[in-house]
């Protein structure tokens, strides 16, 4: 027999990070790589777009780009792929 669960609306004592920080979700930047809000300690800004550090990768080889990156035509590359 199939059963369905009933969801009761209650006030949760657990607050989300935006509420704790006193910031609205619209003010928290979204990652250009994964489209998720960036709640990390560090936010990378490349080509006027925000990135999680784990999401900024070379457009060709997918190598994570932590220190340096190069851009052409709106894409981000590692040094080797940029100069190919």
PDB file of C-alpha atoms in Angstrom:
ATOM      1  CA  UNK A   1       0.000   0.000   0.000  1.00  0.00           C
ATOM      2  CA  UNK A   2       1.382   3.393  -0.969  1.00  0.00           C
ATOM      3  CA  UNK A   3       1.518   6.035   1.722  1.00  0.00           C
ATOM      4  CA  UNK A   4       2.012   9.748   1.388  1.00  0.00           C
ATOM      5  CA  UNK A   5       3.760  11.993   3.833  1.00  0.00           C
ATOM      6  CA  UNK A   6       2.187  15.151   5.112  1.00  0.00           C
ATOM      7  CA  UNK A   7       4.399  18.183   5.407  1.00  0.00           C
ATOM      8  CA  UNK A   8       3.563  20.496   8.267  1.00  0.00           C
ATOM      9  CA  UNK A   9       4.673  24.083   8.063  1.00  0.00           C
ATOM     10  CA  UNK A  10       6.534  25.061  11.199  1.00  0.00           C
ATOM     11  CA  UNK A  11       8.982  27.753  12.076  1.00  0.00           C
ATOM     12  CA  UNK A  12      12.451  26.301  11.909  1.00  0.00           C
ATOM     13  CA  UNK A  13      15.013  27.383  14.508  1.00  0.00           C
ATOM     14  CA  UNK A  14      17.729  26.742  11.903  1.00  0.00           C
ATOM     15  CA  UNK A  15      18.618  29.803   9.835  1.00  0.00           C
ATOM     16  CA  UNK A  16      20.246  29.804   6.430  1.00  0.00           C
ATOM     17  CA  UNK A  17      23.569  31.500   5.847  1.00  0.00           C
ATOM     18  CA  UNK A  18      22.041  34.554   4.111  1.00  0.00           C
ATOM     19  CA  UNK A  19      19.828  35.158   7.145  1.00  0.00           C
ATOM     20  CA  UNK A  20      22.787  34.785   9.491  1.00  0.00           C
ATOM     21  CA  UNK A  21      24.857  37.217   7.430  1.00  0.00           C
ATOM     22  CA  UNK A  22      21.954  39.607   7.007  1.00  0.00           C
ATOM     23  CA  UNK A  23      22.216  39.479   3.206  1.00  0.00           C
ATOM     24  CA  UNK A  24      19.564  38.700   0.628  1.00  0.00           C
ATOM     25  CA  UNK A  25      20.236  35.836  -1.794  1.00  0.00           C
ATOM     26  CA  UNK A  26      20.042  38.258  -4.744  1.00  0.00           C
ATOM     27  CA  UNK A  27      23.114  40.052  -3.377  1.00  0.00           C
ATOM     28  CA  UNK A  28      25.237  36.898  -3.208  1.00  0.00           C
ATOM     29  CA  UNK A  29      27.099  36.394  -6.506  1.00  0.00           C
ATOM     30  CA  UNK A  30      26.431  33.351  -8.660  1.00  0.00           C
ATOM     31  CA  UNK A  31      29.256  31.277 -10.099  1.00  0.00           C
ATOM     32  CA  UNK A  32      29.754  31.540 -13.874  1.00  0.00           C
ATOM     33  CA  UNK A  33      30.814  27.883 -13.912  1.00  0.00           C
ATOM     34  CA  UNK A  34      28.047  26.126 -11.965  1.00  0.00           C
ATOM     35  CA  UNK A  35      25.403  28.880 -11.547  1.00  0.00           C
ATOM     36  CA  UNK A  36      25.247  28.283  -7.785  1.00  0.00           C
ATOM     37  CA  UNK A  37      25.533  31.073  -5.223  1.00  0.00           C
ATOM     38  CA  UNK A  38      29.067  31.516  -3.951  1.00  0.00           C
ATOM     39  CA  UNK A  39      29.137  31.152  -0.183  1.00  0.00           C
ATOM     40  CA  UNK A  40      32.853  30.311  -0.007  1.00  0.00           C
ATOM     41  CA  UNK A  41      35.464  32.311   1.814  1.00  0.00           C
ATOM     42  CA  UNK A  42      37.084  33.275  -1.504  1.00  0.00           C
ATOM     43  CA  UNK A  43      35.437  34.434  -4.715  1.00  0.00           C
ATOM     44  CA  UNK A  44      37.397  34.669  -7.950  1.00  0.00           C
ATOM     45  CA  UNK A  45      36.497  37.388 -10.423  1.00  0.00           C
ATOM     46  CA  UNK A  46      37.654  36.789 -13.998  1.00  0.00           C
ATOM     47  CA  UNK A  47      36.272  38.505 -17.124  1.00  0.00           C
ATOM     48  CA  UNK A  48      33.805  40.413 -14.920  1.00  0.00           C
ATOM     49  CA  UNK A  49      32.257  37.099 -13.839  1.00  0.00           C
ATOM     50  CA  UNK A  50      32.384  35.466 -10.403  1.00  0.00           C
ATOM     51  CA  UNK A  51      33.671  31.916  -9.907  1.00  0.00           C
ATOM     52  CA  UNK A  52      34.067  29.343  -7.144  1.00  0.00           C
ATOM     53  CA  UNK A  53      37.766  28.502  -6.934  1.00  0.00           C
ATOM     54  CA  UNK A  54      36.926  24.897  -7.892  1.00  0.00           C
ATOM     55  CA  UNK A  55      34.882  25.962 -10.950  1.00  0.00           C
ATOM     56  CA  UNK A  56      37.435  28.161 -12.725  1.00  0.00           C
ATOM     57  CA  UNK A  57      38.935  25.733 -15.257  1.00  0.00           C
ATOM     58  CA  UNK A  58      40.631  25.868 -18.631  1.00  0.00           C
ATOM     59  CA  UNK A  59      38.036  25.769 -21.431  1.00  0.00           C
ATOM     60  CA  UNK A  60      40.120  23.173 -23.339  1.00  0.00           C
ATOM     61  CA  UNK A  61      41.793  20.805 -20.860  1.00  0.00           C
ATOM     62  CA  UNK A  62      39.630  21.482 -17.754  1.00  0.00           C
ATOM     63  CA  UNK A  63      42.708  22.072 -15.567  1.00  0.00           C
ATOM     64  CA  UNK A  64      41.806  24.097 -12.460  1.00  0.00           C
ATOM     65  CA  UNK A  65      43.118  27.648 -12.717  1.00  0.00           C
ATOM     66  CA  UNK A  66      44.188  28.976  -9.351  1.00  0.00           C
ATOM     67  CA  UNK A  67      47.133  31.289  -9.974  1.00  0.00           C
ATOM     68  CA  UNK A  68      47.073  32.498 -13.576  1.00  0.00           C
ATOM     69  CA  UNK A  69      44.662  32.336 -16.446  1.00  0.00           C
ATOM     70  CA  UNK A  70      44.444  33.711 -19.962  1.00  0.00           C
ATOM     71  CA  UNK A  71      41.362  34.713 -21.913  1.00  0.00           C
ATOM     72  CA  UNK A  72      40.288  34.866 -25.520  1.00  0.00           C
ATOM     73  CA  UNK A  73      36.796  35.395 -26.943  1.00  0.00           C
ATOM     74  CA  UNK A  74      35.182  35.163 -23.504  1.00  0.00           C
ATOM     75  CA  UNK A  75      36.795  31.823 -22.612  1.00  0.00           C
ATOM     76  CA  UNK A  76      39.411  31.166 -19.947  1.00  0.00           C
ATOM     77  CA  UNK A  77      42.511  29.071 -20.682  1.00  0.00           C
ATOM     78  CA  UNK A  78      45.654  27.767 -19.034  1.00  0.00           C
ATOM     79  CA  UNK A  79      48.927  29.088 -20.466  1.00  0.00           C
ATOM     80  CA  UNK A  80      49.593  26.007 -22.628  1.00  0.00           C
ATOM     81  CA  UNK A  81      46.164  25.978 -24.284  1.00  0.00           C
ATOM     82  CA  UNK A  82      46.117  29.740 -24.759  1.00  0.00           C
ATOM     83  CA  UNK A  83      49.340  29.669 -26.772  1.00  0.00           C
ATOM     84  CA  UNK A  84      48.386  26.641 -28.914  1.00  0.00           C
TER      85      UNK A  84
END
